[in-house]
Short mmCIF file of C-alpha atoms in Angstrom, two decimals:
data_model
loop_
_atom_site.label_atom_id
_atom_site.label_comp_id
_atom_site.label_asym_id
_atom_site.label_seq_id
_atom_site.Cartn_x
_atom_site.Cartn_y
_atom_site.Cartn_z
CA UNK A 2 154.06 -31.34 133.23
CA UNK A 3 156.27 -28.66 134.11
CA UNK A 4 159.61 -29.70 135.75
CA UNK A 5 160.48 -28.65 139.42
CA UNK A 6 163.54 -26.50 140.48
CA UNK A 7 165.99 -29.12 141.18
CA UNK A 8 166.37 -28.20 144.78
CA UNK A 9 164.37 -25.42 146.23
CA UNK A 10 166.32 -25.61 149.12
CA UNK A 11 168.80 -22.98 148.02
CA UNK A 12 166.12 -20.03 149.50
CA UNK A 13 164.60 -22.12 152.35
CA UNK A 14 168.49 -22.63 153.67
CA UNK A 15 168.78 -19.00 154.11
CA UNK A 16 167.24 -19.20 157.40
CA UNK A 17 169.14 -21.55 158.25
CA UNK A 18 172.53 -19.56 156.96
CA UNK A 19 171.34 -16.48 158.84
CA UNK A 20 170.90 -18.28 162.63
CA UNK A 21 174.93 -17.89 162.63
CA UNK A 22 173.84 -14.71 162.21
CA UNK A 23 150.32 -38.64 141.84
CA UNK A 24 147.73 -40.23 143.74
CA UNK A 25 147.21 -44.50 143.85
CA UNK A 26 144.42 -45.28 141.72
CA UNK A 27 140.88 -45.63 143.40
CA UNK A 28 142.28 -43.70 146.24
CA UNK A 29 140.13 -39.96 147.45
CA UNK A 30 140.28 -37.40 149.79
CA UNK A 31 137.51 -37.70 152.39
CA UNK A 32 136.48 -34.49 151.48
CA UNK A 33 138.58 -33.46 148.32
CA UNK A 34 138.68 -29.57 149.25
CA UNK A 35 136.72 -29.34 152.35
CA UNK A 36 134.52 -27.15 149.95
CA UNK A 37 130.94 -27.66 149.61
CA UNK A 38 128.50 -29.53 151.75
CA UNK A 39 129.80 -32.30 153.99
CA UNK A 40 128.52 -35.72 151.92
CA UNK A 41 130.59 -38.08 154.44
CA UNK A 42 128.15 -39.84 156.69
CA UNK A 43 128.61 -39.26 160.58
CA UNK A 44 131.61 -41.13 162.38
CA UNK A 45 129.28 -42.67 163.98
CA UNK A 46 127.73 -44.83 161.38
CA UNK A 47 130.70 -46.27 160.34
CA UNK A 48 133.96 -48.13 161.47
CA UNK A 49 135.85 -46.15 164.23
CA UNK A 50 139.38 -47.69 165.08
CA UNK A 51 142.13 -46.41 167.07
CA UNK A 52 143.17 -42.60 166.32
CA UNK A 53 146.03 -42.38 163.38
CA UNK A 54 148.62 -40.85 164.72
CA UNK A 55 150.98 -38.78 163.06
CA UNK A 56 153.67 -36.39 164.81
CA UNK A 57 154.60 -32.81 163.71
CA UNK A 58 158.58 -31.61 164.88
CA UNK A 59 158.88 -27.47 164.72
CA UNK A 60 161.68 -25.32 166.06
CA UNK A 61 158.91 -23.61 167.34
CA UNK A 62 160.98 -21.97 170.28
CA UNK A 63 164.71 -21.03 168.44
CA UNK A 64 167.28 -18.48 168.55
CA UNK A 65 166.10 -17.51 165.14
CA UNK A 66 162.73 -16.28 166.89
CA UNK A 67 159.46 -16.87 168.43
CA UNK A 68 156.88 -17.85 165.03
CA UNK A 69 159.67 -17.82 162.91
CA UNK A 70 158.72 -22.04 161.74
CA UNK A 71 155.35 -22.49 163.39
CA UNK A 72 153.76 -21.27 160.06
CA UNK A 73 153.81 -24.71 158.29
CA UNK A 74 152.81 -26.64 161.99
CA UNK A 75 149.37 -24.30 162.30
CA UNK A 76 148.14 -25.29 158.99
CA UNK A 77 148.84 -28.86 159.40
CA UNK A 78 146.49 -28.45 162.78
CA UNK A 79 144.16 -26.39 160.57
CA UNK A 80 143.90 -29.22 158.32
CA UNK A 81 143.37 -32.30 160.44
CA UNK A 82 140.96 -30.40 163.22
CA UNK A 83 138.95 -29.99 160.01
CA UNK A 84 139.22 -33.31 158.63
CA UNK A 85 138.40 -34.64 162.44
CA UNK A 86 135.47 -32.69 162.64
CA UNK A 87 134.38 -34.66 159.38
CA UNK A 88 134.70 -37.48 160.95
CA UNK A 89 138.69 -38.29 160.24
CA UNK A 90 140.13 -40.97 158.06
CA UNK A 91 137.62 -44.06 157.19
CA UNK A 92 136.18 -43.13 160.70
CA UNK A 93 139.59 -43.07 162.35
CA UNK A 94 140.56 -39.79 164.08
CA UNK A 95 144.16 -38.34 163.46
CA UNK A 96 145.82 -37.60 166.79
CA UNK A 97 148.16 -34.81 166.29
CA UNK A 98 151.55 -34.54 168.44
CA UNK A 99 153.60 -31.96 168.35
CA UNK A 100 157.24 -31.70 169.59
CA UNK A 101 159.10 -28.79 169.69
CA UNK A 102 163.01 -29.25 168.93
CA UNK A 103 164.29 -25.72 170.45
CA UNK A 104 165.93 -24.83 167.16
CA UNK A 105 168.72 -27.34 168.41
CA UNK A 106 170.55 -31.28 167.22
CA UNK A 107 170.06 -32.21 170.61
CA UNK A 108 166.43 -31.46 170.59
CA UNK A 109 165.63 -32.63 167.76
CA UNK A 110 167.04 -36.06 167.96
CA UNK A 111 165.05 -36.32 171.37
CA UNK A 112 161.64 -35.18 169.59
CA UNK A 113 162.32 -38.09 166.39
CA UNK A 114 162.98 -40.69 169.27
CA UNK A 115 159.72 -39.80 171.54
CA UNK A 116 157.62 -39.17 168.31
CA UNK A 117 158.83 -42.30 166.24
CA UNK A 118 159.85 -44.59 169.22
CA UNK A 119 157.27 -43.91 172.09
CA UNK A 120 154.56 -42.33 170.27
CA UNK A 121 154.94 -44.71 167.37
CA UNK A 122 153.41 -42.29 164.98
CA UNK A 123 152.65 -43.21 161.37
CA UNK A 124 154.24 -40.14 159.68
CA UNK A 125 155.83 -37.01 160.12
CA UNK A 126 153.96 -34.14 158.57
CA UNK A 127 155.45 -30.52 157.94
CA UNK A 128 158.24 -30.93 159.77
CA UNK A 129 160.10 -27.57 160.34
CA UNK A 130 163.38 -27.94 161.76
CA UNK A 131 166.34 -25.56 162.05
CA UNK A 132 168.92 -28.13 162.40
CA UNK A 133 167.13 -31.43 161.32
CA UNK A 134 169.49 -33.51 163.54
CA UNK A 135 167.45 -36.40 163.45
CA UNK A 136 167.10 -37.13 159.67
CA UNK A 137 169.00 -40.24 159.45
CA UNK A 138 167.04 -41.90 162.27
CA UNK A 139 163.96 -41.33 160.31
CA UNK A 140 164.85 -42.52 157.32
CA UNK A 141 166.24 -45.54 158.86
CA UNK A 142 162.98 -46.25 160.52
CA UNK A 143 161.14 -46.31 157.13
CA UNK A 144 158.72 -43.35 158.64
CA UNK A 145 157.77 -41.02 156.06
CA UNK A 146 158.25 -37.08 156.93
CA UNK A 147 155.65 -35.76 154.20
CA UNK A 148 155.91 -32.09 153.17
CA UNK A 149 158.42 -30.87 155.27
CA UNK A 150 160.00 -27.39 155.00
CA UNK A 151 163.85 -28.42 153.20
CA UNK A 152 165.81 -25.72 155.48
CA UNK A 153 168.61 -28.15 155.54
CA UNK A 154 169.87 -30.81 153.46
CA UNK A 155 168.12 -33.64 154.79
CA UNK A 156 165.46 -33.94 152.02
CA UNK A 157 168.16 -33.98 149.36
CA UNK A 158 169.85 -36.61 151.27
CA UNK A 159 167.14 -39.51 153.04
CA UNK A 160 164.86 -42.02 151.27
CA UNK A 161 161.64 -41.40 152.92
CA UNK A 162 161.78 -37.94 153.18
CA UNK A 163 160.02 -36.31 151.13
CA UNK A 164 160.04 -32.02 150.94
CA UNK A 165 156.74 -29.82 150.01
CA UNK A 166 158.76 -28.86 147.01
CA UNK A 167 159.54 -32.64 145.99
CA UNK A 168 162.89 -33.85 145.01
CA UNK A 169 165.03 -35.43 141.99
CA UNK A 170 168.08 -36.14 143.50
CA UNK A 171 168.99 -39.74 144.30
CA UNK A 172 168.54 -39.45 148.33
CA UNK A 173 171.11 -42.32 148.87
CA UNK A 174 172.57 -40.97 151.74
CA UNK A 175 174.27 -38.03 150.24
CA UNK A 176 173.24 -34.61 149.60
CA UNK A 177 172.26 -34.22 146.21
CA UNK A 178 174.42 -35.66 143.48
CA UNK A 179 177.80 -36.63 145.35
CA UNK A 180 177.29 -33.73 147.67
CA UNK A 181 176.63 -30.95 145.43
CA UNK A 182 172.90 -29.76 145.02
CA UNK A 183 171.60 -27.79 142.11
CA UNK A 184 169.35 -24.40 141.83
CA UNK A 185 167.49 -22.89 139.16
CA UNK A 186 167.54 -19.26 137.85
CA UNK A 187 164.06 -18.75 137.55
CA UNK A 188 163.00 -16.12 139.73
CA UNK A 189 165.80 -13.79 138.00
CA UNK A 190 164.44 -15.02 134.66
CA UNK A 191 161.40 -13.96 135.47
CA UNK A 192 162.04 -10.26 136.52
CA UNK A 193 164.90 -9.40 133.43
CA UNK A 194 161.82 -10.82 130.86
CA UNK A 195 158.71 -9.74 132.64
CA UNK A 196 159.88 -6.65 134.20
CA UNK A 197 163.00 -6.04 132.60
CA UNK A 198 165.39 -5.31 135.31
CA UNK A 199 168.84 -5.28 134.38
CA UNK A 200 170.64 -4.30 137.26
CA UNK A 201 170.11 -6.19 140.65
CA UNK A 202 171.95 -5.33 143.98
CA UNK A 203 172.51 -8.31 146.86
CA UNK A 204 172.73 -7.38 150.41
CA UNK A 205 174.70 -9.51 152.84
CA UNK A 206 176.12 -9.41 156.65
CA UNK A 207 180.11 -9.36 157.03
CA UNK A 208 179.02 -12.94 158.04
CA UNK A 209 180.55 -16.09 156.51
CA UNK A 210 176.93 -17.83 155.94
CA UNK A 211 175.54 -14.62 154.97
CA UNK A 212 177.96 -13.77 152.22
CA UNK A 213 177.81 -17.72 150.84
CA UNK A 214 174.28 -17.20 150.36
CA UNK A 215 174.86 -14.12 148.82
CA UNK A 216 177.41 -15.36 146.66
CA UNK A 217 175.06 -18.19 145.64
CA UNK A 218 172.35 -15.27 144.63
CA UNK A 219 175.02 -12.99 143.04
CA UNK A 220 175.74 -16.47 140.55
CA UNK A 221 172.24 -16.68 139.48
CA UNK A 222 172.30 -13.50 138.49
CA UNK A 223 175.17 -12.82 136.31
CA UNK A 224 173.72 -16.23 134.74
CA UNK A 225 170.65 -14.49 133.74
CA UNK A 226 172.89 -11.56 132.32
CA UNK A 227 172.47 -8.74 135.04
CA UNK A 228 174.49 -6.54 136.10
CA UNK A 229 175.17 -6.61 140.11
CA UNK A 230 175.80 -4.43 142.59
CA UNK A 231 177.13 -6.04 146.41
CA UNK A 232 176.50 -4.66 149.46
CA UNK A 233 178.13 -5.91 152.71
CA UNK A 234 177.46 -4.07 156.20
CA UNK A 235 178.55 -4.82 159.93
CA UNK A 236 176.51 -7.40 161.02
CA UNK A 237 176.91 -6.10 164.43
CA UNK A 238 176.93 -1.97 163.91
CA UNK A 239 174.77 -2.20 160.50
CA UNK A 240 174.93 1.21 158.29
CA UNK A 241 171.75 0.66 156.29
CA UNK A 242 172.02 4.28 155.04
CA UNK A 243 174.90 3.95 153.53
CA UNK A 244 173.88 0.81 151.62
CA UNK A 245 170.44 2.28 150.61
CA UNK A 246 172.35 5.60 149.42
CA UNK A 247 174.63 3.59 147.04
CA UNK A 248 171.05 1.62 145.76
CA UNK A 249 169.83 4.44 144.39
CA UNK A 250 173.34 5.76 143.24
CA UNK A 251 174.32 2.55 141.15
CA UNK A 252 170.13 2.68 140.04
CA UNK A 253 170.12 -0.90 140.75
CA UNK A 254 166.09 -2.29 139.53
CA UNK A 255 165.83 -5.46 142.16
CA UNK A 256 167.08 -5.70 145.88
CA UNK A 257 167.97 -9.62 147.24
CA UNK A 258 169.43 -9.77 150.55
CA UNK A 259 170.87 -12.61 152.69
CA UNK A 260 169.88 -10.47 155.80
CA UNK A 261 167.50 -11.29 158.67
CA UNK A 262 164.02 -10.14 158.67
CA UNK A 263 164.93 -6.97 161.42
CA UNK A 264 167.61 -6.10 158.66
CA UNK A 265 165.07 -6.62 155.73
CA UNK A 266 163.00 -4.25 157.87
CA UNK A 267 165.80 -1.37 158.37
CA UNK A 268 166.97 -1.50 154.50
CA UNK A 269 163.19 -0.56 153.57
CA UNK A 270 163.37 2.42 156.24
CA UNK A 271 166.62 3.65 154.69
CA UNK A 272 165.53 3.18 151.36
CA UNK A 273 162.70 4.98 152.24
CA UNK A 274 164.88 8.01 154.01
CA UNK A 275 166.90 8.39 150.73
CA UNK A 276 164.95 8.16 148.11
CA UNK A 277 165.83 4.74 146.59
CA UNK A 278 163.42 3.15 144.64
CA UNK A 279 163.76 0.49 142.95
CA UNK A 280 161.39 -2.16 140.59
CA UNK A 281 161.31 -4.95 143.27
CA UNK A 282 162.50 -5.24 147.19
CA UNK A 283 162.11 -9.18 146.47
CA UNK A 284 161.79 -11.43 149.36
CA UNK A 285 161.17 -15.59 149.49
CA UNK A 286 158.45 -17.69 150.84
CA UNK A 287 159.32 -17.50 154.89
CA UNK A 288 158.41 -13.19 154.61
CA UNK A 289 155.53 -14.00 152.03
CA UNK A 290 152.89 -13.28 155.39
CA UNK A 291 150.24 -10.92 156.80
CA UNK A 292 152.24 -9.07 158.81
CA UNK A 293 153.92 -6.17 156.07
CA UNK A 294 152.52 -3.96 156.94
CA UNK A 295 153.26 -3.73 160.77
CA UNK A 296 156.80 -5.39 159.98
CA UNK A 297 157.42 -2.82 157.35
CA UNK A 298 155.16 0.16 158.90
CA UNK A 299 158.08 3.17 158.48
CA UNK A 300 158.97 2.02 155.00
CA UNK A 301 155.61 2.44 152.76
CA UNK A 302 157.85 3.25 149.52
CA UNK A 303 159.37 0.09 150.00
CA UNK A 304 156.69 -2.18 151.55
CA UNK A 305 155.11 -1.31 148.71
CA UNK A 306 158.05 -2.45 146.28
CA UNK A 307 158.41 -5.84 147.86
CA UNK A 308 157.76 -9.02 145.91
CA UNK A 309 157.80 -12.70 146.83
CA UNK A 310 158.19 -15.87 144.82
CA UNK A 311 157.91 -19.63 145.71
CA UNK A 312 156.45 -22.50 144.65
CA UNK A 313 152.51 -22.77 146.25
CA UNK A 314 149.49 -21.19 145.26
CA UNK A 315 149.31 -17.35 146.87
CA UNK A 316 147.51 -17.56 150.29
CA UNK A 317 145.38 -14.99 149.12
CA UNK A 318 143.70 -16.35 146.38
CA UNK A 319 140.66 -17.04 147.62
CA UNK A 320 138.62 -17.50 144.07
CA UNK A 321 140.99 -21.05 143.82
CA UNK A 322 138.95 -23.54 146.09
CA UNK A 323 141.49 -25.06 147.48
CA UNK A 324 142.64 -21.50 149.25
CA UNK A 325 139.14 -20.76 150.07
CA UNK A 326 138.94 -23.59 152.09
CA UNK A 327 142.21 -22.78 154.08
CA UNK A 328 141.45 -19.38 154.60
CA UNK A 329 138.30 -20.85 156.05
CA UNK A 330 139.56 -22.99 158.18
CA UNK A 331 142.74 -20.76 159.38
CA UNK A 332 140.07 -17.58 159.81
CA UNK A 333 140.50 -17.83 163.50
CA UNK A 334 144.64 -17.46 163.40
CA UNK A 335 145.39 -13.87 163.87
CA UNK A 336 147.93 -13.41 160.98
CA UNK A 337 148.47 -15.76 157.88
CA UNK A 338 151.34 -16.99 155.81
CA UNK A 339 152.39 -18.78 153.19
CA UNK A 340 154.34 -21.49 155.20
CA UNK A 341 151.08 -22.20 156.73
CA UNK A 342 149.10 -22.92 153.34
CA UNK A 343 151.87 -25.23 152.76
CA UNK A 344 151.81 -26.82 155.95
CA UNK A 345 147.77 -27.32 155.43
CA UNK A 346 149.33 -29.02 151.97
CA UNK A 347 151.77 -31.27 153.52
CA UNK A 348 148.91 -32.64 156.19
CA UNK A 349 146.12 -33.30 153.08
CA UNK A 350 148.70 -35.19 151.28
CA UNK A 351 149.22 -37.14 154.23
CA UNK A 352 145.57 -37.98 154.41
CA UNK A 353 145.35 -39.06 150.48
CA UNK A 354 148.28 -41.26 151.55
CA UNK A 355 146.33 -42.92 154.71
CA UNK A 356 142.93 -42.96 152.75
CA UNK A 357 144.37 -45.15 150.10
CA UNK A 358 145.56 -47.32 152.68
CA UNK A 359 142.28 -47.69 155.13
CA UNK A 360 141.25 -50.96 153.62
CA UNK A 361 144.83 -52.60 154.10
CA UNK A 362 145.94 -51.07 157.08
CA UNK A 363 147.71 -47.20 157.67
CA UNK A 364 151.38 -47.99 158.27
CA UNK A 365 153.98 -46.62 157.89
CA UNK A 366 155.31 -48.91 154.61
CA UNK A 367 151.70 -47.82 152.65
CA UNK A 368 151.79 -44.35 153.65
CA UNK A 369 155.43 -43.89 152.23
CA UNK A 370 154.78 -46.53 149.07
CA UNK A 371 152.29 -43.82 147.99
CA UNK A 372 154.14 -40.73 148.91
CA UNK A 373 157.09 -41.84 147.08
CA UNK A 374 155.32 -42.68 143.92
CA UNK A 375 153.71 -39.01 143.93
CA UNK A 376 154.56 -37.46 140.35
CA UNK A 377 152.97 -34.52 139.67
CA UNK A 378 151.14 -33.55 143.30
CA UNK A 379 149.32 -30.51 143.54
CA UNK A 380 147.49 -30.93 146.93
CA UNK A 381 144.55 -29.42 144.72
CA UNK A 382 146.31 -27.00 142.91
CA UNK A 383 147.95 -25.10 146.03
CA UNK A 384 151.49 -26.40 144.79
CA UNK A 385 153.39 -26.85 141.84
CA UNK A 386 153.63 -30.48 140.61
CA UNK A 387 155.94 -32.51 142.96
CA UNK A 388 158.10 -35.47 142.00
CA UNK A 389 160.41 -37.64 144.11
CA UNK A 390 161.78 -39.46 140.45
CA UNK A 391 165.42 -39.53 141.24
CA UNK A 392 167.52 -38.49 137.71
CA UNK A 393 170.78 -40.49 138.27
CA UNK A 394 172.49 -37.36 136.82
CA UNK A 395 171.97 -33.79 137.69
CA UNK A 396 170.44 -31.87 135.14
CA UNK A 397 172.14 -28.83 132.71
CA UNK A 398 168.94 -27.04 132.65
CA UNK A 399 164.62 -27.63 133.60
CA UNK A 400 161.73 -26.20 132.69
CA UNK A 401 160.43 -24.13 135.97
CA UNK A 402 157.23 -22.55 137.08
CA UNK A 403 157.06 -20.31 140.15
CA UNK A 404 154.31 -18.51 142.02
CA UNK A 405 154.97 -14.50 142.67
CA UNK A 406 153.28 -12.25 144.00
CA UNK A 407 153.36 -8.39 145.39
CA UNK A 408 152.48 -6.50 148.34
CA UNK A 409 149.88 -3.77 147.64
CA UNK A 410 148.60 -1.79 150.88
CA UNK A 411 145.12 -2.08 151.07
CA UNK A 412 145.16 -5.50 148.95
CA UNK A 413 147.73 -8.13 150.66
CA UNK A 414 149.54 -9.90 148.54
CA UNK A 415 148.36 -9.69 144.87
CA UNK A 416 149.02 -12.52 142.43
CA UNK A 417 151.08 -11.87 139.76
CA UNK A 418 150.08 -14.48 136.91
CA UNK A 419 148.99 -17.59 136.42
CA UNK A 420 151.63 -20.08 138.45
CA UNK A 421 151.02 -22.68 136.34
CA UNK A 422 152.46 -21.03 133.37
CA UNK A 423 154.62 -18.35 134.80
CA UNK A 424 157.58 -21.28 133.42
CA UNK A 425 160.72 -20.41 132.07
CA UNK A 426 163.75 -23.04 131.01
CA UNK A 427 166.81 -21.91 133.04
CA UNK A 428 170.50 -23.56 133.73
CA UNK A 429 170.88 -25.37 136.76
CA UNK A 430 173.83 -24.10 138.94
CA UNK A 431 175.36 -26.41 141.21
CA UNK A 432 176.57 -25.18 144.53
CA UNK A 433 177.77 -26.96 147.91
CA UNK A 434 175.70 -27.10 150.68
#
């Protein structure tokens, strides 16, 4: 099996940096892909119980923007209005309820206690929280918080937590290994062999949590051997120009920035208005979406140069089964994203956890026994295989597979190899949080 990033949290942080700018044995899916014609005899024909209840905590309404995290929260819905409308869990309904944390500590210890302590809901499922406050409280409670979005820390930190991207730290109360976390080089592996780039510029705000990232990024690549070019402009009087004009000076073959999506947006123009072209604009999973081309409408050069990479099965691949049946289900949403496959991810595994307990009882304890012991998870094939084995020592280097794809107007997002084997053994650099 190949071997997970050690913490994937490294590109899902970003947001985060830029506000300050295997299944138990006998156990099935009710309906393993929601594919194909619905064999589960009516809810009314067998044993209905009280609804399962599970909550879902998104900063849906943040200073970072509007749908910025709802992404993962509307496929979880997706997911379990489907699965309801097959008549739920071993005749059991799941009763979604949703809390939205404001993007803030405050709020989101107030949505853990009405979710966990007045709600009393089994799980949390795709959680999606800017400042994840309330991490400690869950994890003390024993409630598992299945696929959440790792923006923070907390799911390198918490027993019981468990990220969409799995984990191998030891989650003893610590982030990472003794408070240092650990991120593969993978995605610049992948462009110096596959595309052979050799020179990579990183774009950053005048902004302390913009230039960490950026530093973080600029490591990874002079790992891999490239040469890089920095960029720094005025978070508050940006000159984009100027930065794209030195782009195509230096001839730099990949772009990574540590700037907001408006920012991403106004590089591409610029780029664009000078003439800079380059092998790969490259973005991460929160931008991989349906909206390019109206987000990126003045900048077709560049739209058209942009590239994602992550770690789930391209929303667009609707041959796979498992992505039919999303797109299916999600048909009715008026854009789609790659956050919200995952989210429909995070809320299936939650039901193969509550399946295999039906005949016992769905608590709390089963549903995290069997999320915890997950090695290798796929949801189906829509993500990489996810382990929570902790390694009591951080790794040198791992064996890691990641999904990319590229824009193409006209197509979407196009898939760009076979995830599964799109693997590459790459050092694992350690960085504080």
């Amino acid at each position: 099996m190949a071997r997970r990033r050690t913490s994937r949290g490294a590109s899902a942080l970003a947001a985060a940096l830029l506000l300050a700018l295997t299944a138990a044995c006998g156990s099935r899916l009710p309906e393993s892909d929601f594919g194909g014609g619905d064999r589960r005899p009516p809810a009314s024909t067998r044993d209905t119980g009280e609804p399962v209840r599970v909550g879902i905590i998104t900063s849906a309404t943040s200073p970072v923007g509007g749908s910025a995290f709802t992404g993962p929260r509307d496929g979880a819905r997706a997911w379990f209005e489907r699965l309801n409308a097959r008549g739920g869990i071993d005749g059991r309904r799941v009763e979604v309820r949703l809390c939205d944390d404001g993007g803030s500590g405050v709020g989101n210890n107030e949505c853990v206690h009405r979710l966990l302590d007045e709600e009393k809901v089994v799980a949390l499922v795709a959680t999606t929280a800017l400042d994840y406050a309330g991490a400690s409280r869950v994890s003390r409670a024993g409630v598992p918080d299945i696929g959440g979005q790792p923006i923070g820390t907390a799911y390198d930190t918490y027993p019981h937590l468990y990220s969409i991207y799995g984990s191998n730290a030891p989650r003893n109360g610590t982030p990472g290994w003794d408070g240092t976390l650990y991120g593969g080089t993978e995605v610049y592996r992948y462009f110096k062999r596959e595309h052979g780039a050799r020179t990579a510029a990183v774009v950053s705000y005048n902004q302390s949590a913009s230039a960490a990232y950026a530093r973080l990024v600029e490591r990874g690549l002079k790992a891999e051997g490239y040469e890089v070019v920095t960029e720094q402009v005025d978070f508050a009087l940006p000159n984009f120009r100027a930065v794209a004009a030195d782009l195509k000076e230096q001839g730099a073959d990949l772009v990574f920035d540590a700037i907001d999506a408006h920012g991403n947006a106004r590089l591409c123009e610029a780029m664009d208005d000078v003439g800079a072209q380059v092998t790969a604009k490259v973005t991460n999973v929160q931008n991989w979406t349906s909206t390019v081309a109206e987000d990126y409408k003045d900048a077709p050069r560049c739209r058209n140069a942009l590239w994602a990479t992550g770690s789930s099965r391209n929303y667009e691949d609707t041959g796979h089964a498992a992505v039919r049946a999303f797109r299916d289900a999600t048909e009715h949403l008026r854009t789609h994203s790659q956050w919200q496959l995952e989210g429909w991810a995070a809320a299936r595994w939650f039901t193969g956890a509550a399946t295999s307990c039906a005949r016992t009882g769905i608590t709390r304890a089963c549903v995290d026994a069997y999320v915890n012991r997950a090695d290798g998870y796929t949801a189906g094939g829509l993500l990489l295989p996810v382990s929570f084995t902790p390694s009591p020592e951080p790794p040198k280097t791992s064996r890691t597979c990641l999904s990319v794809a590229r824009w193409r107007d006209g197509e979407g997002w196009v898939t760009q190899g076979d995830m599964n084997r799109t693997c590459f053994r790459v050092p694992q650099l350690a960085y504080k949080p």
